[in-house]
Amino acid sequence: MTRAKTTPTKSTRGQTPTSRGWVSFVGSGPGDPDLLTVRAVDLLRQADVVVTEEPEHAQMVRTLLGLPTPSAEAEITEAEKLGPDFVDGGFGEDGQPLTHAARAKVVVRQAKGGRRVVRLMTGDPFLYASGPEEAQACAKAEIPFEIVPGVSSVAAVPAYAGIPLTTKNHREVAVITCHSSVNWSQYADNRTLVLLSGVNMCGEVADALIGAGRSPQTPVAMTRVGTTTNQETVISTLENLAADARAARMAPPAIIVVGDVVDLRETLSWFETKPLFGWRILVPRTKDQAAPLTLRLRGYGAVPDEVPTISVEPPRNPLQMDKAVRGLVEGRYEWIAFTSVNAVKAVREKFEEYGLDARAFSGLKIAAVGDKTVEAIAAWGLRADLMPSGEQSAAGLLADWPEYDEVLDPINRVFLPRADIATENLVAGLIDLGWECDDVTAYRTVRATPPPAETRDAIKSGRFDAVVFTSSSTVRNLVGIAGKPHPSTVIAVIGPATAKTAEEHGLRVDVMASKPDVEVLADALADFGAARRLELVESGQPVTKPSERKPSARRRRAE
């Protein structure tokens, strides 16, 4: 679709953006996408073009807007045409970094085409950035623009390290960009210092501050790649800073904080102490069902990597489902039993195809397994009449299912919309209770295509810290398309049936959810991670991730 274009007029600075070309200079913050402002997200949704600054900016925007990652194939799918175009504002076609003037020309050229441009900048556009120069270029070209401040690393990185820059006893802060001409004697007092670009000259700076009168024992913190799940903080003193930073192999980008406030990290560290901090976790899921689990894992500090192993498809022959839905409408059934969210979705889609709604369930009793299934039914305006009181499974449902009574039950038939690979246990159990069952294939679970070679290698070599299995089919399919996870990888499963399948495939189960719910599964894995971290701390060992564990240790434990 072609957007209408108008010719810009003079004196456009400060105007509300219209259909003419305009530019928003947006601060992306220090690294954590969750620190983007509400205004920033709104502008990214409206943008025709995003001029990026860092290589990861494009993928961050795609994830934020729910857009697919471009395919490796040359042909671009229709889905990948959605969203803004991305223009590299960090490097030119020759691979060399662009100057401020060259970046400004890129931005102006895009806006002159009548497009809505978001210039995405690391940190804040007007703080240690090229925002002022680029905005001046827009003003000169009479292109309207706005500034959307971003969270600056100056305050955000120390905060993520658990270090407040001010307290009631320390009220002054100085922010210094380190270079050879700084007069360090003026910082000899007890002010908190935030040092930028100081990693490679931290030893010289520390010596200069000691020479100016600061105590050699002054606490110092150096935090690299702050606010990301790769964040790492080294705590030291002025006299030991250079040696400790070298030993930890600290490298830019990093923020250095000097002062007594650093001591508060011991009690205020909250980010790096998350139970799954930095864990790379494989999430083999149906793509459209991965979001709740992924979000929960991220909240615990993990880095989820979604790998589709199952594709949910309609049944090859829809006639059986058509017949069952007609029977439901005509009053053929006493019960309908939903054992998964996918079953609810399949029946609902068939209803919509026929122009039916929830009123067709009038007089029909509804059984459901699992909280998520009950929620899916409730979203349809329905209420489950029967749920397992114990284990949320087909066996648990059978344990509570009433026997058929010729007097109380006018109809003796049950509609079971299920997957093509569902077991026969539920059907057999209902028959034993006197019911007749229409076991109908409502959807098929199809094995997905194998993940990229890099992911398959990471699975087999132990570069994932954990794998979360949400069904038996995810176990079978992952092993089938990518191979068995390495022995050092923590295995977490959603319930007993999935645990049994994992063990049948030679996997050791470390974590099992107390009920079949993906959020409960994430919580259980977090509890495991917290207990593991506490054990390492109490034994005086460094806190490592499972992928950093020696493989032999896991094998000995498993024997």
Coordinates of C-alpha atoms in Angstrom, one line a residue:
M1 CA 0.0 0.0 0.0
T2 CA 1.4 3.4 -0.9
R3 CA 1.2 6.1 1.7
A4 CA 0.1 9.6 0.8
K5 CA 3.0 12.1 0.7
T6 CA 2.9 15.8 1.3
T7 CA 5.6 18.4 0.7
P8 CA 7.2 19.7 4.0
T9 CA 6.8 23.3 4.8
K10 CA 9.2 25.6 6.7
S11 CA 9.3 26.0 10.4
T12 CA 8.3 22.3 11.1
R13 CA 10.3 21.7 14.3
G14 CA 8.2 20.7 17.2
Q15 CA 5.1 20.0 15.1
T16 CA 3.0 16.9 15.7
P17 CA 4.1 14.3 13.1
T18 CA 1.7 14.0 10.1
S19 CA 1.8 12.0 6.8
R20 CA 4.8 14.0 5.8
G21 CA 8.3 12.6 6.5
W22 CA 9.4 13.0 10.0
V23 CA 12.0 11.7 12.4
S24 CA 11.9 10.4 16.0
F25 CA 15.2 10.1 17.7
V26 CA 14.5 7.3 20.1
G27 CA 16.7 6.1 22.9
S28 CA 16.8 2.3 23.1
G29 CA 18.3 2.3 26.6
P30 CA 21.4 0.4 27.7
G31 CA 20.5 -3.1 26.4
D32 CA 17.4 -4.6 28.1
P33 CA 14.5 -4.2 25.6
D34 CA 12.1 -4.0 28.6
L35 CA 13.6 -0.6 29.4
L36 CA 12.2 1.0 26.2
T37 CA 9.7 3.7 27.0
V38 CA 6.0 3.4 26.1
R39 CA 6.4 6.3 23.6
A40 CA 9.3 4.5 22.0
V41 CA 7.3 1.3 21.5
D42 CA 4.4 3.3 20.0
L43 CA 6.7 5.0 17.5
L44 CA 8.3 1.8 16.4
R45 CA 4.8 0.4 15.7
Q46 CA 4.1 3.4 13.4
A47 CA 7.5 3.5 11.7
D48 CA 8.1 3.0 8.0
V49 CA 11.8 2.9 8.5
V50 CA 14.0 2.2 11.5
V51 CA 17.6 3.4 11.2
T52 CA 19.6 1.2 13.6
E53 CA 22.8 1.8 15.5
E54 CA 23.7 -1.6 16.8
P55 CA 23.5 -5.0 14.9
E56 CA 21.0 -6.4 17.4
H57 CA 18.6 -3.5 17.1
A58 CA 16.7 -4.9 14.1
Q59 CA 16.0 -8.3 15.8
M60 CA 15.0 -6.5 19.0
V61 CA 12.4 -4.5 17.1
R62 CA 11.1 -7.6 15.3
T63 CA 10.7 -9.4 18.6
L64 CA 9.0 -6.4 20.2
L65 CA 6.5 -6.1 17.3
G66 CA 6.0 -9.8 17.0
L67 CA 7.5 -10.0 13.5
P68 CA 9.2 -13.1 12.1
T69 CA 12.9 -13.3 11.6
P70 CA 13.8 -13.1 7.9
S71 CA 14.4 -16.4 6.2
A72 CA 17.7 -17.5 5.1
E73 CA 16.2 -18.1 1.6
A74 CA 16.4 -15.4 -1.0
E75 CA 12.6 -15.4 -1.4
I76 CA 10.9 -13.2 1.3
T77 CA 7.6 -14.4 2.5
E78 CA 4.5 -12.1 2.8
A79 CA 4.8 -12.3 6.6
E80 CA 8.3 -11.0 6.5
K81 CA 7.2 -8.0 4.5
L82 CA 5.3 -6.7 7.5
G83 CA 6.7 -4.1 9.7
P84 CA 9.3 -1.4 9.0
D85 CA 12.3 -1.4 6.8
F86 CA 15.6 -1.5 8.5
V87 CA 18.6 0.7 7.5
D88 CA 22.0 0.3 9.1
G89 CA 23.0 3.6 10.6
G90 CA 26.1 2.2 12.3
F91 CA 28.2 1.0 9.3
G92 CA 28.3 1.9 5.6
E93 CA 28.3 -0.4 2.6
D94 CA 32.1 -0.7 2.9
G95 CA 31.7 -2.1 6.4
Q96 CA 33.4 1.0 8.0
P97 CA 31.7 2.9 10.9
L98 CA 29.7 5.9 9.7
T99 CA 30.7 9.4 10.9
H100 CA 28.1 11.6 12.6
A101 CA 27.6 13.5 9.3
A102 CA 27.2 10.4 7.3
R103 CA 24.6 9.1 9.7
A104 CA 22.7 12.3 9.6
K105 CA 22.6 12.1 5.8
V106 CA 21.1 8.6 6.0
V107 CA 18.3 9.8 8.3
V108 CA 17.5 12.9 6.2
R109 CA 17.4 10.9 3.0
Q110 CA 14.9 8.5 4.4
A111 CA 12.7 11.2 5.8
K112 CA 12.8 13.3 2.6
G113 CA 11.0 10.4 0.9
G114 CA 7.9 11.1 3.0
R115 CA 8.5 8.2 5.4
R116 CA 8.1 8.0 9.2
V117 CA 11.6 7.4 10.5
V118 CA 12.7 6.1 13.9
R119 CA 16.4 6.7 14.5
L120 CA 17.0 4.1 17.2
M121 CA 20.0 5.1 19.3
T122 CA 21.7 3.3 22.2
G123 CA 21.1 4.8 25.5
D124 CA 19.7 8.4 25.3
P125 CA 19.8 10.4 22.0
F126 CA 21.2 13.5 23.7
L127 CA 23.6 11.9 26.2
Y128 CA 27.0 10.8 24.8
A129 CA 25.4 10.2 21.4
S130 CA 25.2 11.7 17.9
G131 CA 21.6 12.8 18.5
P132 CA 22.3 16.6 18.6
E133 CA 24.2 16.5 15.3
E134 CA 21.6 14.4 13.5
A135 CA 18.7 16.5 14.8
Q136 CA 20.5 19.7 13.6
A137 CA 20.7 18.1 10.2
C138 CA 17.0 17.5 10.2
A139 CA 16.4 21.1 11.3
K140 CA 18.5 22.4 8.5
A141 CA 16.6 20.2 6.0
E142 CA 13.3 21.5 7.5
I143 CA 12.2 18.0 8.5
P144 CA 10.1 17.7 11.7
F145 CA 11.6 15.7 14.5
E146 CA 11.1 14.8 18.1
I147 CA 13.4 13.5 20.9
V148 CA 12.3 10.4 22.9
P149 CA 14.7 10.1 25.8
G150 CA 16.1 6.7 26.7
V151 CA 17.2 5.2 29.9
S152 CA 20.9 6.0 30.2
S153 CA 23.5 3.4 31.1
V154 CA 24.9 5.9 33.6
A155 CA 22.1 5.1 36.1
A156 CA 20.7 1.9 34.7
V157 CA 23.8 -0.3 34.7
P158 CA 24.6 0.4 38.4
A159 CA 21.0 -0.1 39.3
Y160 CA 21.0 -3.5 37.6
A161 CA 24.2 -4.3 39.5
G162 CA 22.4 -3.5 42.8
I163 CA 24.4 -0.2 43.3
P164 CA 22.5 3.0 44.1
L165 CA 24.4 6.1 43.0
T166 CA 23.1 8.2 45.9
T167 CA 21.9 7.4 49.4
K168 CA 21.0 9.6 52.4
N169 CA 24.7 9.7 53.3
H170 CA 26.1 10.0 49.8
R171 CA 24.3 12.7 47.9
E172 CA 26.8 13.8 45.2
V173 CA 27.6 12.0 42.0
A174 CA 30.1 12.9 39.2
V175 CA 29.9 11.3 35.8
I176 CA 33.3 11.3 34.0
T177 CA 34.3 10.1 30.6
C178 CA 37.8 8.8 31.0
H179 CA 40.7 10.2 28.9
S180 CA 44.2 11.3 29.5
S181 CA 43.5 15.0 30.1
V182 CA 41.1 14.5 33.1
N183 CA 42.3 16.3 36.2
W184 CA 41.7 13.6 38.8
S185 CA 42.7 15.8 41.7
Q186 CA 39.3 17.4 41.8
Y187 CA 37.7 14.0 42.6
A188 CA 39.7 13.3 45.8
D189 CA 36.6 13.7 48.0
N190 CA 34.1 11.0 48.8
R191 CA 31.7 11.7 46.0
T192 CA 30.4 8.7 44.0
L193 CA 32.1 8.5 40.7
V194 CA 30.6 6.9 37.5
L195 CA 33.4 6.3 35.0
L196 CA 32.6 5.8 31.3
S197 CA 35.1 4.4 28.7
G198 CA 37.4 3.5 31.5
V199 CA 38.0 -0.2 31.1
N200 CA 41.3 0.0 29.2
M201 CA 42.8 2.6 31.5
C202 CA 41.3 1.6 34.8
G203 CA 44.7 1.0 36.4
E204 CA 45.9 4.5 35.5
V205 CA 42.6 6.1 36.8
A206 CA 42.8 4.1 40.0
D207 CA 46.4 5.2 40.6
A208 CA 45.5 8.8 39.8
L209 CA 42.6 8.8 42.3
I210 CA 44.9 7.2 45.0
G211 CA 47.5 9.8 44.2
A212 CA 44.9 12.6 44.6
G213 CA 44.0 11.4 48.1
R214 CA 41.4 8.6 47.8
S215 CA 41.9 5.6 50.0
P216 CA 43.4 2.6 48.2
Q217 CA 40.6 0.6 49.9
T218 CA 37.8 2.6 48.3
P219 CA 35.2 0.1 46.9
V220 CA 35.0 -0.1 43.1
A221 CA 32.5 -2.0 40.9
M222 CA 33.0 -2.7 37.2
T223 CA 29.9 -3.9 35.3
R224 CA 30.1 -5.0 31.7
V225 CA 27.2 -5.3 29.2
G226 CA 24.9 -4.1 31.9
T227 CA 21.2 -4.8 31.9
T228 CA 21.6 -7.8 29.6
T229 CA 21.7 -11.5 30.6
N230 CA 25.5 -11.4 29.9
Q231 CA 26.0 -8.8 32.6
E232 CA 29.0 -9.4 34.8
T233 CA 30.2 -7.4 37.8
V234 CA 33.6 -7.4 39.4
I235 CA 33.9 -5.9 42.9
S236 CA 37.3 -4.6 43.9
T237 CA 39.2 -1.7 45.4
L238 CA 41.1 1.1 43.8
E239 CA 44.4 -0.6 44.6
N240 CA 43.4 -4.0 43.2
L241 CA 41.1 -2.8 40.3
A242 CA 43.5 -3.3 37.4
A243 CA 44.5 -6.8 38.5
D244 CA 40.9 -8.0 39.3
A245 CA 39.6 -6.6 36.0
R246 CA 42.4 -8.3 34.1
A247 CA 41.8 -11.6 35.9
A248 CA 38.1 -11.4 35.1
R249 CA 38.9 -10.5 31.4
M250 CA 36.6 -7.5 31.6
A251 CA 36.1 -5.7 28.3
P252 CA 34.1 -2.8 27.0
P253 CA 31.3 -1.7 27.2
A254 CA 31.5 -1.4 31.0
I255 CA 30.5 1.1 33.7
I256 CA 32.8 1.7 36.7
V257 CA 31.4 3.0 40.0
V258 CA 33.8 4.3 42.7
G259 CA 32.6 5.0 46.2
D260 CA 31.2 3.5 49.4
V261 CA 27.8 2.9 47.7
V262 CA 29.4 -0.1 46.0
D263 CA 29.2 -2.0 49.4
L264 CA 25.4 -1.9 49.2
R265 CA 25.6 -4.4 46.3
E266 CA 26.0 -7.2 48.9
T267 CA 22.4 -6.8 49.9
L268 CA 20.9 -5.1 46.9
S269 CA 22.1 -7.3 44.1
W270 CA 18.9 -8.5 42.4
F271 CA 19.6 -9.1 38.7
E272 CA 22.6 -11.3 38.6
T273 CA 21.2 -13.3 41.5
K274 CA 18.0 -14.3 39.6
P275 CA 17.7 -18.1 39.8
L276 CA 18.1 -18.8 36.1
F277 CA 20.3 -15.7 35.3
G278 CA 22.0 -16.2 32.0
W279 CA 20.8 -19.7 31.5
R280 CA 20.3 -20.6 27.9
I281 CA 17.1 -22.7 27.9
L282 CA 15.7 -24.6 25.0
V283 CA 11.9 -24.4 24.6
P284 CA 10.7 -27.0 22.2
R285 CA 7.1 -26.0 21.6
T286 CA 4.4 -25.4 19.1
K287 CA 5.4 -21.8 18.0
D288 CA 2.1 -20.1 18.9
Q289 CA 2.1 -21.6 22.4
A290 CA 5.6 -20.7 23.5
A291 CA 5.0 -17.2 24.6
P292 CA 3.7 -17.7 28.2
L293 CA 6.5 -20.1 29.0
T294 CA 9.2 -17.9 27.4
L295 CA 8.0 -14.8 29.3
R296 CA 8.0 -16.6 32.6
L297 CA 11.6 -17.9 32.0
R298 CA 12.8 -14.4 31.0
G299 CA 11.4 -13.1 34.3
Y300 CA 13.8 -15.5 36.1
G301 CA 16.7 -14.2 34.1
A302 CA 16.9 -16.9 31.5
V303 CA 17.6 -16.6 27.8
P304 CA 14.9 -18.8 26.1
D305 CA 15.5 -20.2 22.7
E306 CA 12.3 -21.3 21.0
V307 CA 12.6 -24.3 18.7
P308 CA 9.4 -25.4 17.1
T309 CA 9.2 -29.2 17.2
I310 CA 5.5 -29.6 16.6
S311 CA 3.2 -28.1 14.0
V312 CA -0.6 -28.4 14.8
E313 CA -2.5 -29.1 11.6
P314 CA -6.1 -29.9 10.8
P315 CA -7.0 -33.6 10.4
R316 CA -6.4 -35.0 6.9
N317 CA -10.1 -36.1 6.7
P318 CA -12.4 -33.4 8.2
L319 CA -15.6 -35.5 7.7
Q320 CA -15.3 -37.2 11.2
M321 CA -15.0 -33.8 12.9
D322 CA -17.9 -32.4 10.8
K323 CA -20.1 -35.3 11.8
A324 CA -19.3 -35.0 15.5
V325 CA -20.0 -31.2 15.5
R326 CA -23.4 -31.8 13.8
G327 CA -24.1 -34.5 16.4
L328 CA -23.3 -32.1 19.2
V329 CA -25.7 -29.5 17.8
E330 CA -28.4 -32.2 17.4
G331 CA -28.1 -33.4 21.0
R332 CA -26.3 -36.7 20.3
Y333 CA -23.9 -36.3 23.3
E334 CA -24.2 -36.1 27.1
W335 CA -20.5 -35.0 27.6
I336 CA -17.7 -33.4 25.7
A337 CA -14.2 -33.8 27.1
F338 CA -11.4 -31.4 26.3
T339 CA -7.9 -32.7 27.2
S340 CA -5.9 -29.8 25.7
V341 CA -6.0 -26.2 24.6
N342 CA -5.5 -27.4 21.0
A343 CA -8.7 -29.4 21.2
V344 CA -10.7 -26.4 22.4
K345 CA -9.2 -24.3 19.5
A346 CA -10.0 -27.0 16.9
V347 CA -13.7 -27.3 18.0
R348 CA -14.0 -23.5 18.2
E349 CA -12.6 -23.1 14.7
K350 CA -15.1 -25.7 13.4
F351 CA -17.9 -23.9 15.1
E352 CA -16.9 -20.6 13.5
E353 CA -16.8 -22.4 10.1
Y354 CA -20.4 -23.4 10.6
G355 CA -21.5 -20.1 12.0
L356 CA -22.1 -21.6 15.5
D357 CA -21.4 -20.1 18.9
A358 CA -21.3 -21.2 22.5
R359 CA -25.1 -21.5 22.7
A360 CA -24.7 -24.9 20.9
F361 CA -23.3 -26.3 24.1
S362 CA -26.7 -25.8 25.9
G363 CA -27.5 -29.0 27.9
L364 CA -24.1 -30.5 27.3
K365 CA -21.8 -31.3 30.1
I366 CA -18.2 -30.2 29.7
A367 CA -15.1 -31.9 31.1
A368 CA -11.6 -30.4 30.9
V369 CA -8.0 -31.4 31.9
G370 CA -5.6 -28.6 33.0
D371 CA -6.0 -25.0 34.0
K372 CA -5.0 -23.7 30.6
T373 CA -7.7 -25.8 29.0
V374 CA -10.3 -24.4 31.5
E375 CA -9.1 -20.9 30.7
A376 CA -9.5 -21.5 26.9
I377 CA -13.1 -22.8 27.6
A378 CA -13.9 -19.8 29.8
A379 CA -12.6 -17.4 27.0
W380 CA -15.4 -19.0 24.9
G381 CA -18.0 -18.1 27.6
L382 CA -18.3 -21.7 28.9
R383 CA -17.7 -23.4 32.3
A384 CA -16.2 -26.8 32.9
D385 CA -18.6 -29.1 34.8
L386 CA -15.8 -31.6 35.6
M387 CA -12.1 -31.3 36.2
P388 CA -9.7 -33.8 37.8
S389 CA -9.5 -33.3 41.5
G390 CA -6.0 -34.8 41.6
E391 CA -3.6 -35.3 38.8
Q392 CA -4.3 -33.1 35.7
S393 CA -4.3 -35.9 33.1
A394 CA -6.5 -38.3 31.3
A395 CA -6.0 -40.7 34.2
G396 CA -7.0 -38.0 36.7
L397 CA -10.1 -37.3 34.7
L398 CA -11.1 -40.9 34.6
A399 CA -10.7 -41.2 38.4
D400 CA -13.5 -38.6 38.8
W401 CA -15.7 -39.4 35.9
P402 CA -19.1 -40.8 37.0
E403 CA -20.4 -44.1 35.8
Y404 CA -23.2 -44.1 33.3
D405 CA -26.6 -44.3 35.0
E406 CA -29.6 -45.2 32.8
V407 CA -31.9 -43.2 35.1
L408 CA -29.9 -40.0 35.5
D409 CA -28.1 -39.9 32.1
P410 CA -30.6 -39.6 29.2
I411 CA -27.7 -40.1 26.7
N412 CA -24.8 -42.4 27.0
R413 CA -22.3 -40.9 24.5
V414 CA -19.2 -38.8 25.0
F415 CA -17.5 -36.6 22.3
L416 CA -13.7 -36.7 22.6
P417 CA -12.0 -34.2 20.3
R418 CA -8.3 -35.1 20.5
A419 CA -4.9 -35.3 18.7
D420 CA -4.2 -38.0 16.2
I421 CA -1.5 -39.5 18.5
A422 CA -3.6 -39.5 21.7
T423 CA -3.5 -42.7 23.7
E424 CA -6.5 -45.1 24.1
N425 CA -6.5 -45.1 27.9
L426 CA -9.2 -42.5 28.3
V427 CA -11.5 -44.2 25.8
A428 CA -11.0 -47.6 27.4
G429 CA -11.7 -46.2 30.8
L430 CA -14.9 -44.5 29.8
I431 CA -16.1 -47.6 28.1
D432 CA -15.5 -49.5 31.4
L433 CA -17.7 -46.9 33.1
G434 CA -20.5 -47.7 30.7
W435 CA -20.1 -44.8 28.2
E436 CA -19.9 -44.9 24.5
C437 CA -17.2 -42.7 23.0
D438 CA -16.7 -40.9 19.7
D439 CA -12.9 -40.5 19.8
V440 CA -12.5 -37.9 17.0
T441 CA -9.2 -36.6 15.5
A442 CA -9.6 -32.8 15.9
Y443 CA -6.1 -32.0 15.0
R444 CA -2.8 -33.6 14.0
T445 CA 0.6 -33.0 15.6
V446 CA 3.2 -33.0 12.8
R447 CA 6.9 -33.1 13.4
A448 CA 8.5 -29.8 12.5
T449 CA 11.6 -29.3 10.3
P450 CA 15.0 -29.7 12.0
P451 CA 16.4 -26.5 13.6
P452 CA 19.6 -25.0 12.1
A453 CA 22.8 -26.9 12.4
E454 CA 24.2 -24.5 15.0
T455 CA 21.2 -25.2 17.3
R456 CA 21.5 -29.0 16.8
D457 CA 25.2 -28.8 17.7
A458 CA 24.4 -26.7 20.8
I459 CA 21.8 -29.3 21.9
K460 CA 24.2 -32.3 21.6
S461 CA 27.3 -30.5 22.9
G462 CA 25.7 -29.1 26.1
R463 CA 25.7 -25.4 25.3
F464 CA 22.1 -25.3 26.5
D465 CA 21.7 -25.1 30.3
A466 CA 18.2 -26.6 30.3
V467 CA 15.5 -28.0 28.2
V468 CA 11.8 -27.7 29.1
F469 CA 9.5 -30.4 27.7
T470 CA 5.8 -29.6 27.8
S471 CA 4.5 -32.9 26.4
S472 CA 5.6 -36.4 25.4
S473 CA 5.5 -35.4 21.7
T474 CA 8.0 -32.6 22.3
V475 CA 10.4 -35.1 23.7
R476 CA 10.0 -37.5 20.8
N477 CA 10.1 -34.8 18.2
L478 CA 13.1 -33.0 19.6
V479 CA 15.1 -36.1 19.8
G480 CA 13.9 -37.1 16.3
I481 CA 14.8 -33.8 14.6
A482 CA 17.8 -32.6 16.7
G483 CA 19.2 -35.5 18.8
K484 CA 19.4 -36.1 22.5
P485 CA 20.4 -33.2 24.9
H486 CA 23.8 -33.5 26.4
P487 CA 24.1 -35.2 29.8
S488 CA 25.0 -31.8 31.5
T489 CA 21.7 -30.2 30.4
V490 CA 19.0 -29.9 33.0
I491 CA 15.8 -31.7 31.9
A492 CA 12.5 -30.2 33.1
V493 CA 9.1 -31.8 32.3
I494 CA 5.5 -30.8 32.7
G495 CA 4.3 -34.1 34.2
P496 CA 4.6 -37.8 34.8
A497 CA 3.7 -38.9 31.3
T498 CA 6.3 -36.6 29.8
A499 CA 8.9 -37.7 32.4
K500 CA 8.3 -41.3 31.4
T501 CA 8.8 -40.5 27.7
A502 CA 12.0 -38.6 28.5
E503 CA 13.4 -41.5 30.5
E504 CA 12.4 -43.9 27.7
H505 CA 14.7 -41.8 25.5
G506 CA 17.6 -42.1 27.9
L507 CA 17.2 -38.7 29.5
R508 CA 17.5 -38.0 33.2
V509 CA 14.6 -35.9 34.6
D510 CA 15.8 -33.2 37.0
V511 CA 12.6 -31.1 37.4
M512 CA 8.9 -32.0 37.2
A513 CA 6.0 -29.5 37.5
S514 CA 3.5 -30.2 40.3
K515 CA 0.7 -29.8 37.8
P516 CA 0.6 -29.6 34.0
D517 CA 0.9 -25.8 33.6
V518 CA 3.8 -24.1 31.7
E519 CA 4.1 -21.3 34.2
V520 CA 4.3 -23.9 37.1
L521 CA 7.0 -25.7 35.1
A522 CA 9.0 -22.5 34.8
D523 CA 8.6 -21.9 38.5
A524 CA 9.8 -25.4 39.3
L525 CA 12.9 -24.9 37.1
A526 CA 13.5 -21.6 38.9
D527 CA 13.3 -23.3 42.3
F528 CA 15.8 -25.9 41.0
G529 CA 18.1 -23.1 39.8
A530 CA 17.8 -21.2 43.1
A531 CA 18.6 -24.3 45.2
R532 CA 21.6 -25.1 42.9
R533 CA 22.9 -21.6 43.3
L534 CA 22.6 -21.6 47.1
E535 CA 24.4 -24.9 47.2
L536 CA 27.3 -23.5 45.2
V537 CA 27.5 -20.3 47.3
E538 CA 27.4 -22.2 50.6
S539 CA 30.2 -24.6 49.5
G540 CA 32.4 -21.6 48.5
Q541 CA 32.3 -22.5 44.8
P542 CA 31.8 -19.9 42.0
V543 CA 28.3 -19.7 40.7
T544 CA 28.3 -21.4 37.3
K545 CA 25.7 -22.4 34.8
P546 CA 25.0 -26.1 34.0
S547 CA 26.6 -25.7 30.6
E548 CA 29.8 -24.8 32.4
R549 CA 29.8 -27.9 34.5
K550 CA 32.3 -30.7 33.7
P551 CA 30.4 -33.4 31.7
S552 CA 32.0 -36.2 33.8
A553 CA 30.4 -34.8 36.9
R554 CA 26.9 -35.2 35.5
R555 CA 27.6 -38.7 34.2
R556 CA 28.9 -39.9 37.6
R557 CA 25.8 -38.5 39.3
A558 CA 23.5 -40.2 36.8
E559 CA 25.1 -43.6 37.3

